[in-house]
Every structure is written in structure tokens, then in C-alpha cells.
Amino acid sequence: MSKITVVQAGRLLDGTGQAIDDATMVVRDGTIEAVGPRGSVAVPPDAERVDAGDMTVMPGLIDCHTHLGGASSPNYTTWVVEDDLRQAILSGQQMRALMEHGVTTIRDISRNGLRLKWAVNNGHMEGPRIVACGPGLSRTGGHGDAHNLPCDMIQRSHPWAMLADGPEELRKSVRLLNRMGADAVKIWATGGGMWDKELETDQHYDFEELCMVVREAAMVKIPVLAHAESLAAAKDCLRAGVATLEHGEELDDECRRMMVENGVIHVPTLQLFLGPWFDEYPPPPREGLENYRGDTMVEKEKNRVADNFTASRLAGVTIAVGSDSFSSIDVPYGASTLSEVHTMVETGMPESDAIVAATLNGAKALRVDHLTGSLEAGKAADFLVVDGDPLDDIRSLAQDRLRYVRRGEQLWLDELTPHRSPTR
């Protein structure tokens, strides 16, 4: 027999930017059957009721940039030398932390993410929908390398990277990733500033190499996401045909025009740049920072990143949420996803747009918007009940304000249905 749940909501945010007050949603066997204002939706008499009459119902959150590598430290050497099996175990807890913060879909860059996807899809574990990249592609000495360890150790044991140089190695690596079951290909087109030979401003793959990755990925119909922290690299990535631009804190009007025209989605990971991360790990000076407000280099850099984000948003670039969680210590899983949404609003994005960025836009970036991302008939019942109204106060979207968390037929948290104990 079908299992039917009727949710009565004080307000329902559907993920497309629309809000329905006094709403009803009917879920049958993990799929949304109907949604609309109370009275417009037929309610089956034998359905289980979820009373969220003074709360907000919204789609589950989508985090487009995670690393379920199981790393216990922010130190890039430790990432590689830690025991692989211990990291595999810890990656399951990292996934659980995302679930506990209302994240129902992720895109993951790590070796363990491929295995977790298999376990979730085959019913061995509860977990989010995982769009798995497997390890990302880094040049030797690049951001996905640990330059003080042997290269063969990196290839064998880096939790979320593999080394590839030149078009032919990249061609083979994309084919290996496809063989591993990757749903997308991540590439580090620039450095990231972990040591002095891989600064954010350094481009690490040239246009020919980027084109090879995109072309090979297109042959097996999977998209490419590019870590690009410099203007020149961002332009080469866009010309090569990447699907999403990660970080992208140094864009210009030409970049934004290409992104809008080609439907490229920006995953800015703002909370990394505007939060305490920069205070602890300040970036190297960039050219032109003297033109930005702020008394210190870090303040000027934060203002530059904020201005860059605002310019992209106002130019009509599609924005999605990504936390770049890679360590529970510095970028805690789930908490950083929520922080990203909060930071977008604090930087000037309207609350409604931030909710869309965290839901439907994320689904589009991951190419799963036919399955999830909005509360519409025919889509999976991936949704949250929040004790508060994120349109009025975005910080009410918080772990301690979640009262119900569901991903399809998986019920992760229920504090609303009588006689059912919370799963948390």
C-alpha cells in the first residue's frame, strides 16, 4: 500500500522564488503528488499528518562543493598520510553532519564519495543524493598535490585529488574517472595558496589542457567544474566550456557575459573568503587591492570578493551554494553550508534569492533539477520544516530550528508527528 503524508505549512517556499502561505503538500511514497494553497489540494482521508501550521516548509538544501575525504585535519600533508580506512569511516560521519543540517543533495569531490554514493543508492546507508566526482584533477605541484610527499603517494592516497599533466594524461584521467563511476569532473585550473608555488593567481592548466578535459567529459555526457581563482584562468575555463565555476572571485564583465550567455553557474564559496578562514590564513597580496576599501590587506581582499559577488549577481549570473567543506575543524560539514547561505544574504543577496541559490539553482548546477531542488508535483519529497521564516530572518535557517527533515522516503528528523520519536 502507498504511504501518504500530508504536510500543512504556515508558509511554503517552493524553491523557485515563490512563497505560498497556508499551504498543503501531499507526498506519496517519497514523491510530491500535489502542492498548493490549503483548500486547493485534495487531502486523502487516511494520510499521516505533519502539522507545520506556524512554520516554514522549504526544499532540502543542496551543497554543490564538498569533500567527503574523511580528513581529520586542515593540514594538506596529513590528508595524504592518514590511514585510508580511517578516513573512509570518518567520511560517513561527515556525510551524517550534512544530513543533520538539512542538506539532502551534494556534489562531492573525493574518492570516498564514489563509495558513499554506491552505499546510499543501494540502501546500505541513509544519506543525501550524491553527485560524485571522485578525485579532482591537479597538475603536478598544483592545488591538489602535497608537494612535500612522493608523487606516487599522492596518486595512491590523496583523499580528493589525482595528478595529471598535459592533454594526453588528462584524456586518460577523465576516462579513468568515468570508469570509476564519476558523475562530473573537477579540475583545479589555478592554485589555491597552500604554499608559495601554487598561489591563487597562478593558472595551472592552459587552454589546450582545459579543452581536452571538457571534450573527453562531453563524450560520456558528464560536466566539468573548475576551481578558478584568477581572471585569466576563469576566462580560459569559460571558453573551454566548463559547466560551473568554483570560487571565481576574480571575474570581469566579459566573464559574466559569457556565464550568462552559456548558462555557466557560479559556486562562489563566499564564507571561505569572508569568514574567519581569511583571518587565520590570509591570502597573498593581489594587484589592484589598493583600490578597495579597508585598512588592512585582509579587509581589502574581503571587500574585493564581496564586490565581485555582487557584480555577478546583479549581472544575472546564476548563483549556487557550495561550502567547500574539507575538514570538520576549519570548515565543518553542514554548518558551513548554512553559513554560506547566511553570508550571501549578509553580502546583499535578497533572502528569497539565497533560498533559490541553495535549492533549485544547486539542482541545476548538479543537473538533477528534474528530480529535486523545488517542491513541485513529480519531484522527490526532499524538504525541511523550519521553526521560523528564512524570508524574514535568514538565520532562522539553522540546525537548532529544524523540526522535520526528509529526503524522499528517508525521514531523518521528525519532531512534528505524534508518537514518532525524533531520528536525531
Short mmCIF file of C-alpha atoms in Angstrom, two decimals:
data_model
loop_
_atom_site.label_atom_id
_atom_site.label_comp_id
_atom_site.label_asym_id
_atom_site.label_seq_id
_atom_site.Cartn_x
_atom_site.Cartn_y
_atom_site.Cartn_z
CA MET A 1 0.00 0.00 0.00
CA SER A 2 1.09 3.56 -0.67
CA LYS A 3 2.31 5.65 2.21
CA ILE A 4 0.77 9.11 2.09
CA THR A 5 1.84 12.12 4.13
CA VAL A 6 0.05 15.48 4.15
CA VAL A 7 2.05 18.49 5.27
CA GLN A 8 0.23 21.63 6.38
CA ALA A 9 2.53 24.65 6.31
CA GLY A 10 2.18 28.18 7.57
CA ARG A 11 4.38 29.18 4.64
CA LEU A 12 5.86 27.05 1.87
CA LEU A 13 8.90 28.23 -0.12
CA ASP A 14 8.85 26.21 -3.31
CA GLY A 15 12.49 26.78 -4.36
CA THR A 16 11.60 28.79 -7.47
CA GLY A 17 11.31 32.05 -5.53
CA GLN A 18 7.58 31.71 -4.84
CA ALA A 19 6.05 31.58 -1.36
CA ILE A 20 2.65 30.05 -0.61
CA ASP A 21 1.03 31.00 2.68
CA ASP A 22 -1.21 28.45 4.41
CA ALA A 23 -0.09 25.68 2.08
CA THR A 24 -0.75 21.96 1.72
CA MET A 25 1.64 19.41 0.26
CA VAL A 26 0.78 15.76 -0.39
CA VAL A 27 3.59 13.19 -0.52
CA ARG A 28 3.05 9.64 -1.74
CA ASP A 29 5.84 7.06 -1.38
CA GLY A 30 8.56 9.71 -1.23
CA THR A 31 7.33 11.73 -4.21
CA ILE A 32 5.41 15.02 -4.14
CA GLU A 33 1.92 14.41 -5.51
CA ALA A 34 0.41 17.87 -5.10
CA VAL A 35 1.22 21.25 -3.56
CA GLY A 36 -0.76 24.47 -3.32
CA PRO A 37 -2.82 26.73 -1.07
CA ARG A 38 -4.93 24.99 1.57
CA GLY A 39 -8.27 24.04 0.05
CA SER A 40 -6.89 23.73 -3.48
CA VAL A 41 -5.27 20.34 -2.84
CA ALA A 42 -7.29 17.17 -2.26
CA VAL A 43 -6.28 15.56 1.03
CA PRO A 44 -6.60 11.76 1.26
CA PRO A 45 -8.52 10.86 4.43
CA ASP A 46 -6.12 8.12 5.55
CA ALA A 47 -2.94 10.17 5.25
CA GLU A 48 -0.44 10.79 8.02
CA ARG A 49 -0.48 14.45 9.02
CA VAL A 50 2.51 16.71 9.60
CA ASP A 51 1.36 19.93 11.22
CA ALA A 52 3.75 22.76 10.38
CA GLY A 53 0.99 25.34 10.54
CA ASP A 54 3.12 28.06 12.13
CA MET A 55 6.39 27.06 10.45
CA THR A 56 8.11 27.20 7.05
CA VAL A 57 8.41 24.30 4.64
CA MET A 58 11.17 24.54 2.03
CA PRO A 59 13.22 22.24 -0.22
CA GLY A 60 16.18 20.38 1.20
CA LEU A 61 19.46 22.22 0.86
CA ILE A 62 21.91 21.46 -1.94
CA ASP A 63 25.65 21.83 -1.40
CA CYS A 64 27.50 21.86 -4.71
CA HIS A 65 31.04 21.69 -3.34
CA THR A 66 32.00 19.19 -0.63
CA HIS A 67 34.95 16.88 0.02
CA LEU A 68 33.91 13.74 1.92
CA GLY A 69 37.54 12.70 2.13
CA GLY A 70 37.47 11.80 5.80
CA ALA A 71 40.33 14.20 6.55
CA SER A 72 40.60 14.98 10.26
CA SER A 73 42.97 17.92 9.85
CA PRO A 74 43.28 21.06 7.69
CA ASN A 75 46.95 20.19 7.05
CA TYR A 76 47.49 19.06 3.45
CA THR A 77 50.28 16.63 4.40
CA THR A 78 48.13 14.91 7.00
CA TRP A 79 45.36 14.47 4.41
CA VAL A 80 47.59 12.13 2.44
CA VAL A 81 49.39 10.21 5.18
CA GLU A 82 46.34 9.45 7.31
CA ASP A 83 45.12 5.86 7.16
CA ASP A 84 42.77 5.43 4.20
CA LEU A 85 40.36 3.13 6.06
CA ARG A 86 40.13 5.55 8.96
CA GLN A 87 39.30 8.32 6.51
CA ALA A 88 36.65 6.13 4.90
CA ILE A 89 34.97 5.66 8.27
CA LEU A 90 35.15 9.36 9.11
CA SER A 91 33.70 10.32 5.72
CA GLY A 92 30.46 8.62 6.76
CA GLN A 93 30.25 10.89 9.79
CA GLN A 94 30.95 13.92 7.60
CA MET A 95 28.01 12.86 5.43
CA ARG A 96 25.86 12.48 8.55
CA ALA A 97 26.72 16.04 9.63
CA LEU A 98 25.46 17.36 6.29
CA MET A 99 22.21 15.44 6.78
CA GLU A 100 21.76 16.85 10.28
CA HIS A 101 21.90 20.38 8.84
CA GLY A 102 19.20 19.72 6.24
CA VAL A 103 21.45 19.04 3.23
CA THR A 104 19.64 16.48 1.08
CA THR A 105 21.78 16.64 -2.10
CA ILE A 106 25.51 17.20 -2.57
CA ARG A 107 28.19 17.24 -5.22
CA ASP A 108 31.29 15.65 -3.75
CA ILE A 109 34.93 15.68 -4.82
CA SER A 110 36.63 12.71 -3.14
CA ARG A 111 37.40 9.03 -3.58
CA ASN A 112 35.11 8.14 -0.68
CA GLY A 113 32.17 9.97 -2.22
CA LEU A 114 32.01 7.39 -5.00
CA ARG A 115 31.69 4.62 -2.42
CA LEU A 116 29.20 6.53 -0.28
CA LYS A 117 27.03 7.12 -3.36
CA TRP A 118 27.01 3.37 -4.00
CA ALA A 119 26.10 2.63 -0.38
CA VAL A 120 23.27 5.18 -0.34
CA ASN A 121 21.89 4.21 -3.76
CA ASN A 122 21.85 0.53 -2.83
CA GLY A 123 20.13 1.04 0.50
CA HIS A 124 23.07 0.19 2.74
CA MET A 125 23.18 3.66 4.31
CA GLU A 126 20.86 6.61 4.60
CA GLY A 127 22.34 9.70 3.06
CA PRO A 128 21.94 12.61 0.68
CA ARG A 129 21.65 12.26 -3.05
CA ILE A 130 25.33 12.30 -4.10
CA VAL A 131 26.62 13.60 -7.41
CA ALA A 132 30.09 12.11 -7.17
CA CYS A 133 33.15 13.47 -8.96
CA GLY A 134 35.72 11.11 -7.50
CA PRO A 135 39.16 12.70 -7.18
CA GLY A 136 39.71 16.03 -8.92
CA LEU A 137 42.44 16.65 -11.49
CA SER A 138 45.51 18.63 -10.44
CA ARG A 139 48.74 19.32 -12.22
CA THR A 140 51.91 18.13 -10.52
CA GLY A 141 52.70 20.80 -7.93
CA GLY A 142 49.13 22.10 -8.13
CA HIS A 143 46.46 22.70 -5.53
CA GLY A 144 45.54 19.01 -5.39
CA ASP A 145 49.13 17.99 -4.71
CA ALA A 146 51.04 17.78 -1.44
CA HIS A 147 54.40 18.87 -2.78
CA ASN A 148 56.46 17.58 0.15
CA LEU A 149 55.38 13.95 -0.36
CA PRO A 150 56.23 11.46 -3.15
CA CYS A 151 54.03 11.69 -6.24
CA ASP A 152 53.13 8.00 -6.11
CA MET A 153 51.78 8.51 -2.58
CA ILE A 154 49.56 11.34 -3.86
CA GLN A 155 48.21 9.15 -6.65
CA ARG A 156 47.51 6.33 -4.23
CA SER A 157 46.28 8.10 -1.12
CA HIS A 158 45.21 11.72 -1.63
CA PRO A 159 41.59 11.77 -0.46
CA TRP A 160 40.30 14.02 -3.25
CA ALA A 161 42.91 14.56 -5.95
CA MET A 162 44.92 12.84 -8.66
CA LEU A 163 47.81 14.28 -10.68
CA ALA A 164 47.68 14.67 -14.45
CA ASP A 165 49.82 16.80 -16.78
CA GLY A 166 49.32 17.59 -20.45
CA PRO A 167 46.41 16.76 -22.78
CA GLU A 168 47.06 13.02 -23.09
CA GLU A 169 47.38 12.38 -19.35
CA LEU A 170 44.24 14.41 -18.82
CA ARG A 171 42.42 12.43 -21.51
CA LYS A 172 43.35 9.17 -19.78
CA SER A 173 42.43 10.54 -16.36
CA VAL A 174 38.93 11.56 -17.49
CA ARG A 175 38.46 8.05 -18.88
CA LEU A 176 39.63 6.56 -15.58
CA LEU A 177 37.17 8.76 -13.68
CA ASN A 178 34.37 7.64 -15.96
CA ARG A 179 35.40 4.04 -15.31
CA MET A 180 35.19 4.74 -11.56
CA GLY A 181 31.63 5.99 -11.93
CA ALA A 182 32.14 9.76 -11.75
CA ASP A 183 29.09 11.94 -12.45
CA ALA A 184 31.22 15.05 -13.10
CA VAL A 185 34.89 16.02 -13.43
CA LYS A 186 36.57 18.52 -11.11
CA ILE A 187 39.68 20.34 -12.30
CA TRP A 188 41.97 22.75 -10.44
CA ALA A 189 42.62 25.37 -13.10
CA THR A 190 44.54 27.56 -10.63
CA GLY A 191 46.41 27.23 -7.40
CA GLY A 192 44.81 27.82 -4.03
CA GLY A 193 47.56 29.31 -1.90
CA MET A 194 48.60 26.41 0.33
CA TRP A 195 52.28 27.04 -0.43
CA ASP A 196 54.31 29.59 -2.33
CA LYS A 197 54.43 27.69 -5.64
CA GLU A 198 50.67 27.43 -6.14
CA LEU A 199 49.19 30.84 -5.47
CA GLU A 200 45.53 31.58 -6.25
CA THR A 201 46.71 33.84 -9.05
CA ASP A 202 48.70 31.06 -10.78
CA GLN A 203 47.00 29.38 -13.75
CA HIS A 204 47.75 25.64 -13.67
CA TYR A 205 46.21 24.27 -16.86
CA ASP A 206 46.42 26.02 -20.20
CA PHE A 207 43.58 26.37 -22.69
CA GLU A 208 44.53 23.25 -24.66
CA GLU A 209 44.52 21.13 -21.50
CA LEU A 210 41.19 22.55 -20.34
CA CYS A 211 39.63 21.87 -23.75
CA MET A 212 40.81 18.27 -23.60
CA VAL A 213 39.13 17.71 -20.23
CA VAL A 214 35.85 19.27 -21.36
CA ARG A 215 35.89 17.38 -24.67
CA GLU A 216 36.58 14.00 -23.04
CA ALA A 217 33.94 14.59 -20.38
CA ALA A 218 31.40 15.59 -23.03
CA MET A 219 31.96 12.27 -24.82
CA VAL A 220 30.48 10.47 -21.82
CA LYS A 221 27.98 13.26 -21.13
CA ILE A 222 29.31 14.50 -17.81
CA PRO A 223 30.01 18.15 -16.94
CA VAL A 224 33.23 19.80 -15.77
CA LEU A 225 33.52 22.03 -12.72
CA ALA A 226 36.57 24.27 -12.50
CA HIS A 227 38.34 25.71 -9.47
CA ALA A 228 39.38 29.09 -10.90
CA GLU A 229 40.67 31.86 -8.67
CA SER A 230 42.30 34.10 -11.29
CA LEU A 231 40.78 36.14 -14.09
CA ALA A 232 42.87 34.59 -16.89
CA ALA A 233 42.07 31.05 -15.79
CA ALA A 234 38.37 31.84 -15.40
CA LYS A 235 38.25 33.10 -18.99
CA ASP A 236 40.06 30.05 -20.35
CA CYS A 237 37.71 27.76 -18.39
CA LEU A 238 34.66 29.54 -19.75
CA ARG A 239 35.97 29.45 -23.33
CA ALA A 240 36.73 25.74 -22.94
CA GLY A 241 33.13 25.08 -21.90
CA VAL A 242 33.03 24.25 -18.19
CA ALA A 243 29.60 23.92 -16.61
CA THR A 244 30.27 25.57 -13.26
CA LEU A 245 32.93 27.93 -11.98
CA GLU A 246 34.03 27.29 -8.39
CA HIS A 247 35.22 30.24 -6.27
CA GLY A 248 35.67 32.63 -9.22
CA GLU A 249 36.47 35.59 -7.01
CA GLU A 250 38.28 37.46 -9.80
CA LEU A 251 35.83 37.98 -12.67
CA ASP A 252 35.16 40.84 -15.06
CA ASP A 253 32.26 41.90 -17.28
CA GLU A 254 33.41 39.64 -20.12
CA CYS A 255 33.38 36.61 -17.78
CA ARG A 256 29.93 37.46 -16.52
CA ARG A 257 28.59 37.92 -20.03
CA MET A 258 29.96 34.51 -21.07
CA MET A 259 28.47 32.91 -17.97
CA VAL A 260 25.02 34.35 -18.60
CA GLU A 261 25.08 33.52 -22.32
CA ASN A 262 26.26 29.94 -21.79
CA GLY A 263 24.36 29.12 -18.61
CA VAL A 264 27.51 28.65 -16.53
CA ILE A 265 26.71 28.58 -12.81
CA HIS A 266 28.88 30.29 -10.22
CA VAL A 267 29.58 28.47 -6.93
CA PRO A 268 31.38 31.26 -5.03
CA THR A 269 32.09 29.59 -1.62
CA LEU A 270 31.76 33.07 -0.11
CA GLN A 271 32.00 32.06 3.54
CA LEU A 272 35.55 30.80 2.92
CA PHE A 273 36.63 34.26 1.79
CA LEU A 274 34.51 36.49 4.02
CA GLY A 275 34.54 34.42 7.21
CA PRO A 276 37.26 33.69 9.76
CA TRP A 277 39.19 31.46 7.31
CA PHE A 278 40.87 34.50 5.72
CA ASP A 279 41.72 35.92 9.13
CA GLU A 280 43.64 32.75 10.00
CA TYR A 281 45.07 32.07 6.53
CA PRO A 282 45.39 35.48 4.86
CA PRO A 283 45.90 35.34 1.09
CA PRO A 284 48.94 36.79 -0.67
CA PRO A 285 48.58 40.36 -1.96
CA ARG A 286 46.93 40.80 -5.37
CA GLU A 287 47.39 43.60 -7.85
CA GLY A 288 44.87 46.39 -7.56
CA LEU A 289 43.91 45.83 -3.93
CA GLU A 290 44.88 49.42 -3.17
CA ASN A 291 41.65 50.43 -4.93
CA TYR A 292 39.47 48.62 -2.40
CA ARG A 293 38.19 49.95 0.92
CA GLY A 294 39.61 48.64 4.18
CA ASP A 295 42.52 49.39 6.47
CA THR A 296 44.25 46.02 6.14
CA MET A 297 45.07 43.74 3.27
CA VAL A 298 42.59 41.14 4.55
CA GLU A 299 39.81 43.74 4.76
CA LYS A 300 40.56 44.93 1.23
CA GLU A 301 40.54 41.35 -0.06
CA LYS A 302 37.22 40.59 1.62
CA ASN A 303 35.67 43.71 0.13
CA ARG A 304 37.03 42.79 -3.31
CA VAL A 305 35.44 39.33 -3.06
CA ALA A 306 32.13 40.79 -1.85
CA ASP A 307 32.08 43.34 -4.68
CA ASN A 308 32.88 40.62 -7.22
CA PHE A 309 29.97 38.50 -5.94
CA THR A 310 27.57 41.42 -6.03
CA ALA A 311 28.60 42.33 -9.60
CA SER A 312 27.96 38.75 -10.75
CA ARG A 313 24.59 38.62 -9.02
CA LEU A 314 23.46 41.93 -10.50
CA ALA A 315 24.67 40.85 -13.96
CA GLY A 316 22.29 37.91 -13.85
CA VAL A 317 24.82 35.12 -13.29
CA THR A 318 23.14 32.05 -11.75
CA ILE A 319 24.50 31.51 -8.23
CA ALA A 320 24.53 28.21 -6.33
CA VAL A 321 25.66 27.27 -2.83
CA GLY A 322 28.88 25.41 -2.10
CA SER A 323 30.65 25.12 1.25
CA ASP A 324 33.99 23.62 0.18
CA SER A 325 33.92 21.61 3.41
CA PHE A 326 37.09 19.53 3.55
CA SER A 327 37.83 19.38 7.28
CA SER A 328 35.49 19.24 10.24
CA ILE A 329 37.87 21.54 12.11
CA ASP A 330 38.00 24.61 9.86
CA VAL A 331 35.04 24.14 7.50
CA PRO A 332 32.56 21.97 9.43
CA TYR A 333 30.15 19.96 7.34
CA GLY A 334 26.60 21.23 7.20
CA ALA A 335 27.33 24.24 9.41
CA SER A 336 29.41 25.72 6.58
CA THR A 337 26.57 25.09 4.11
CA LEU A 338 24.22 27.13 6.28
CA SER A 339 26.94 29.74 6.78
CA GLU A 340 27.24 30.10 3.00
CA VAL A 341 23.53 30.91 2.69
CA HIS A 342 23.75 33.40 5.57
CA THR A 343 26.86 35.04 4.08
CA MET A 344 25.16 35.51 0.70
CA VAL A 345 22.36 37.45 2.39
CA GLU A 346 24.76 39.45 4.53
CA THR A 347 26.61 40.40 1.33
CA GLY A 348 23.43 41.83 -0.18
CA MET A 349 21.54 38.97 -1.83
CA PRO A 350 17.79 39.02 -1.07
CA GLU A 351 16.67 36.18 1.20
CA SER A 352 14.40 34.73 -1.47
CA ASP A 353 17.28 34.59 -3.98
CA ALA A 354 19.54 32.94 -1.40
CA ILE A 355 16.95 30.20 -0.84
CA VAL A 356 16.79 29.60 -4.61
CA ALA A 357 20.60 29.50 -4.74
CA ALA A 358 20.59 26.85 -2.01
CA THR A 359 17.90 24.73 -3.66
CA LEU A 360 16.82 24.93 -7.31
CA ASN A 361 20.00 26.58 -8.61
CA GLY A 362 22.05 23.90 -6.89
CA ALA A 363 19.94 21.21 -8.55
CA LYS A 364 20.53 22.87 -11.92
CA ALA A 365 24.27 23.02 -11.28
CA LEU A 366 24.26 19.30 -10.47
CA ARG A 367 21.87 18.50 -13.35
CA VAL A 368 19.35 16.88 -11.03
CA ASP A 369 16.68 19.59 -11.22
CA HIS A 370 14.29 17.07 -12.80
CA LEU A 371 14.49 15.15 -9.50
CA THR A 372 14.84 17.73 -6.74
CA GLY A 373 15.52 21.36 -5.86
CA SER A 374 11.92 22.59 -5.77
CA LEU A 375 8.65 21.49 -4.20
CA GLU A 376 6.66 20.56 -7.29
CA ALA A 377 4.49 17.60 -8.21
CA GLY A 378 6.55 14.72 -9.54
CA LYS A 379 9.76 15.63 -7.72
CA ALA A 380 11.29 13.86 -4.75
CA ALA A 381 9.99 14.83 -1.34
CA ASP A 382 13.27 16.41 -0.26
CA PHE A 383 12.16 19.06 2.20
CA LEU A 384 12.68 20.72 5.58
CA VAL A 385 10.40 22.25 8.18
CA VAL A 386 11.98 25.29 9.80
CA ASP A 387 10.70 26.80 13.05
CA GLY A 388 10.86 30.35 11.75
CA ASP A 389 10.74 32.21 8.46
CA PRO A 390 14.01 32.42 6.49
CA LEU A 391 12.47 35.12 4.29
CA ASP A 392 12.18 37.32 7.37
CA ASP A 393 15.42 36.22 9.08
CA ILE A 394 17.81 34.04 7.09
CA ARG A 395 19.49 32.92 10.33
CA SER A 396 16.33 31.07 11.30
CA LEU A 397 17.62 28.57 8.73
CA ALA A 398 19.71 26.86 11.40
CA GLN A 399 20.24 23.34 12.68
CA ASP A 400 18.54 24.00 16.02
CA ARG A 401 15.48 25.36 14.19
CA LEU A 402 14.94 22.26 12.04
CA ARG A 403 11.86 20.28 13.08
CA TYR A 404 11.48 17.86 10.16
CA VAL A 405 13.99 16.71 7.56
CA ARG A 406 13.07 14.32 4.77
CA ARG A 407 14.82 13.04 1.67
CA GLY A 408 12.33 11.11 -0.47
CA GLU A 409 11.27 8.09 1.60
CA GLN A 410 14.05 8.64 4.15
CA LEU A 411 12.86 10.51 7.23
CA TRP A 412 15.89 11.91 9.04
CA LEU A 413 14.20 14.07 11.67
CA ASP A 414 10.60 14.30 12.89
CA GLU A 415 9.58 16.41 15.86
CA LEU A 416 6.10 17.10 14.49
CA THR A 417 4.29 13.78 14.04
CA PRO A 418 2.69 12.45 17.25
CA HIS A 419 4.00 9.14 18.60
CA ARG A 420 7.14 9.19 16.47
CA SER A 421 10.50 9.67 18.14
CA PRO A 422 12.98 12.05 16.53
CA THR A 423 15.67 10.34 14.49
CA ARG A 424 18.29 12.82 15.63
#
